[in-house]
Amino acid sequence: MDPEGSRVQDDPDVKVMMAGSTLRKVKSKSWKKQRHFRLLEDGLTIWYKSRWAGRGHSTFSVTEVEAVREGHQSEVLLSVAEEFPADVCFTLVFHGRQGNLDLVTETPEEAKAWIRGVRKLIHKAQTMDEKERLDQWVWDWFQRADKNKDGKMNFKEVRTLLKMMNVDMDEEHALHLFTMADKSESGSLEIEQFVHFYKMLTQRDEVWKVFQDYAEDGEKLMLNELENFLSIEQHEGEQSSQHARELIDRYEPSGSAKKQSAMSLDGFQIYLCSLEGSVFKPEHRELHQDMSQPLCHYFISSSHNTYLLEDQLRGQSSLEAYIQALKRGCRCVEVDCWDGSDGEPVVYHGHTWTSKILFRDVVSTLKEYAFKASDFPVILSLENHCGVEQQTLMAQHLTQILGDTLLSAPLDGQLPQQLPSPQELRGKILLKAKKISDPGDCVDETPTDEVSDEEEMANDDAESPSTEDPPPAECANETGKKSKSKLSRDLSDLVVYCKSVHFHGFEHARAHAQCYEMSSFSESKAKRLAKDAGTDFVQYNARHLSRIYPGGLRTDSSNYNPQEMWNVGNQIVALNFQTAGLEMDLNDGLFGQNGGCGYVLKPDFMRDGSTRFGPEKPGERRGYRPLRLSIQVISGQQLPKVNQKEGSIVDPLVRVEIYGVPQDQAKEETSHINNNGFNPVWNETLNFVVHAPELALVRFEVEDYDKASRNDFIGQLTLPFACIQAGYRHIHLLSKDGTAIPPSSLFVNVSISELT
């Protein structure tokens, strides 16, 4: 068995990779070290080590690599461009938050071979079907456990493998399975026999029981039996007939079963483990929402301090941080601009030790990456601390670099009565900044002009002081009421639909505010307004964009819970994308729908300017329809180890959490299973009532139980309640970083019903 097939192994570029190359790993201008890299026999693992590091080495899987960039396409390789020409340089970009790997080859030919080879292997990994993926996974385990590399595994190696796979199996039972698989009675298993052993090991009684309920002969599901299963259990109704035929064509591995229009147990299990059998409705993953409504009618995926890769006191400012956020579908990025010492504006977190990057380089990065993940508009939120001269230079960079991509005038030449839609603004970058209302350079803080986030926070949040001083005033106010800042007319003229203004209350906004005026709120002010005037906030956000940003005490770049802000219709809820955790899981969960385009249409009761909806009383609205959610947590499959100590095996439990309006906040959990991360079975049912299902997110989290200390995180999946498929479903778990960890999953039976 060779899951990648001879085609890829025989490829000349892959052969170069398997033979190995000495490459320079570059971390900075001063850190450039030689490492020996090679592709292992599994065709998926890249191994590398230093000649001087003794037995120490590192590995990573091709499945962790998102893309290969040729030449000087990273800040690190640009910094050494004079030393190493572009044709010997390339960058491996990883999924999630893992840093890039910048490499330099000895010759251009070697660089081309590695670039082409890695790209072919990425493509191969991405296009594998469910069976190939499983075969590959089994092959990987065989390779890891075959310590002496003789292509066979004795019982001692198998026992070690079981520990590696998170299985604490009774030795007698393991020996029994080993003996059954050892058909040649040689005392060792070759790969084909190991596959047989693995199948016995992973035989899933809970799937077999469901299969038996519908397969009359116990061997296969005939077409009408599969239709019954889809209709009764999977709640597919009329579409089940056509779907049953498609599933057999797609997932049934047996040719003879296909000819009978039937599905075997193997095919049934492969279907249940596929994306179609997952808990996330496949049609909701695609772009399916109405994108022709005003911008303020959408939640918009938004980043705070986008330039930072780490915390906001000492972290590194980096163009890579913008690239990572944009690749994740972020549609509102933040730029903190300050006067640069050499006349060029720079981007960094003011009054801190964070490193600086050039504003023009940020704009160039936006030009290249803004529309790779989504072609809906990107909002550039400008925190402007520059003097007029460098502001004018910023305006030049924006217009010259972005060209037609920058929206610099209203779409129809008229001041709008309502904001344009994401559809109308496709492929456009919008500037959010202050704008001069009257002739002349000086602007004081009139009702239509906004102070910076830092000043806003100082005004709003005496209990949460900003970590930054307000920027110095550029010119004095003749009346002596307040200091005021000079704005460049050139920069001001580029602001069209996102004019930053100070918030003077809901009454004032109703009477005076224009639809293209928007305000920023610190998290604590937004929380207060949501609690004290929730319905007013929802109504305000039906007409205007609002941006929420983390409080000043979050110097570690931690995040607040965005759900509280979405509950009152705030669109631009800015989070530190560089910080993994629950809050980013919720953000990824909300924006994982609608094609991951970064825009999600708000529920209809939040788009009506006269709505009576408020998060504190969800029942007081038109169309109120609470739902009951029942989740039978059946089993888990191949959960990852969290403690890499040999012999350490997880004790998993499952927690289901609801995030929504205050009345819906809830969590329930199963008991824990001792020493089994491989195939734990719970068969426990968790029940919830959801009063505002249109706003709710459901989070499935698996933890390693520890009675003496805090439980360790194993994996999670968060998705909108509206995207859940009822029936027997698999939940494909994600790492803390939000990346896939196949084949780790949960098997559940989901039921959704009206509350009677």
PDB file of C-alpha atoms in Angstrom, residues 154-163 167-182 189 197-198 200-201:
ATOM      1  CA  ASN A 154       6.350  -6.600  15.848  1.00  0.00           C
ATOM      2  CA  PHE A 155       3.993  -6.662  18.837  1.00  0.00           C
ATOM      3  CA  LYS A 156       6.272  -4.446  20.930  1.00  0.00           C
ATOM      4  CA  GLU A 157       6.199  -1.772  18.212  1.00  0.00           C
ATOM      5  CA  VAL A 158       2.408  -2.123  17.967  1.00  0.00           C
ATOM      6  CA  ARG A 159       2.032  -1.573  21.733  1.00  0.00           C
ATOM      7  CA  THR A 160       4.150   1.593  21.436  1.00  0.00           C
ATOM      8  CA  LEU A 161       1.979   2.670  18.515  1.00  0.00           C
ATOM      9  CA  LEU A 162      -1.211   2.262  20.550  1.00  0.00           C
ATOM     10  CA  LYS A 163       0.191   4.566  23.241  1.00  0.00           C
ATOM     11  CA  VAL A 167      -5.163   4.162  23.201  1.00  0.00           C
ATOM     12  CA  ASP A 168      -4.814   2.485  26.569  1.00  0.00           C
ATOM     13  CA  MET A 169      -5.782  -1.007  25.434  1.00  0.00           C
ATOM     14  CA  ASP A 170      -5.877  -4.177  27.436  1.00  0.00           C
ATOM     15  CA  GLU A 171      -2.690  -6.059  26.419  1.00  0.00           C
ATOM     16  CA  GLU A 172      -4.521  -9.352  26.021  1.00  0.00           C
ATOM     17  CA  HIS A 173      -7.066  -7.784  23.670  1.00  0.00           C
ATOM     18  CA  ALA A 174      -4.321  -6.021  21.692  1.00  0.00           C
ATOM     19  CA  LEU A 175      -2.412  -9.319  21.314  1.00  0.00           C
ATOM     20  CA  HIS A 176      -5.622 -11.026  20.176  1.00  0.00           C
ATOM     21  CA  LEU A 177      -6.161  -8.421  17.416  1.00  0.00           C
ATOM     22  CA  PHE A 178      -2.469  -8.578  16.463  1.00  0.00           C
ATOM     23  CA  THR A 179      -2.605 -12.371  16.100  1.00  0.00           C
ATOM     24  CA  MET A 180      -5.771 -12.167  13.976  1.00  0.00           C
ATOM     25  CA  ALA A 181      -4.080  -9.644  11.664  1.00  0.00           C
ATOM     26  CA  ASP A 182      -0.826 -11.675  11.472  1.00  0.00           C
ATOM     27  CA  LEU A 189       2.695  -7.088  10.504  1.00  0.00           C
ATOM     28  CA  PHE A 197      -5.338  -4.570  12.341  1.00  0.00           C
ATOM     29  CA  TYR A 198      -6.240  -0.858  12.197  1.00  0.00           C
ATOM     30  CA  MET A 200     -10.393  -4.063  13.679  1.00  0.00           C
ATOM     31  CA  LEU A 201      -9.034  -1.499  16.111  1.00  0.00           C
TER      32      LEU A 201
END
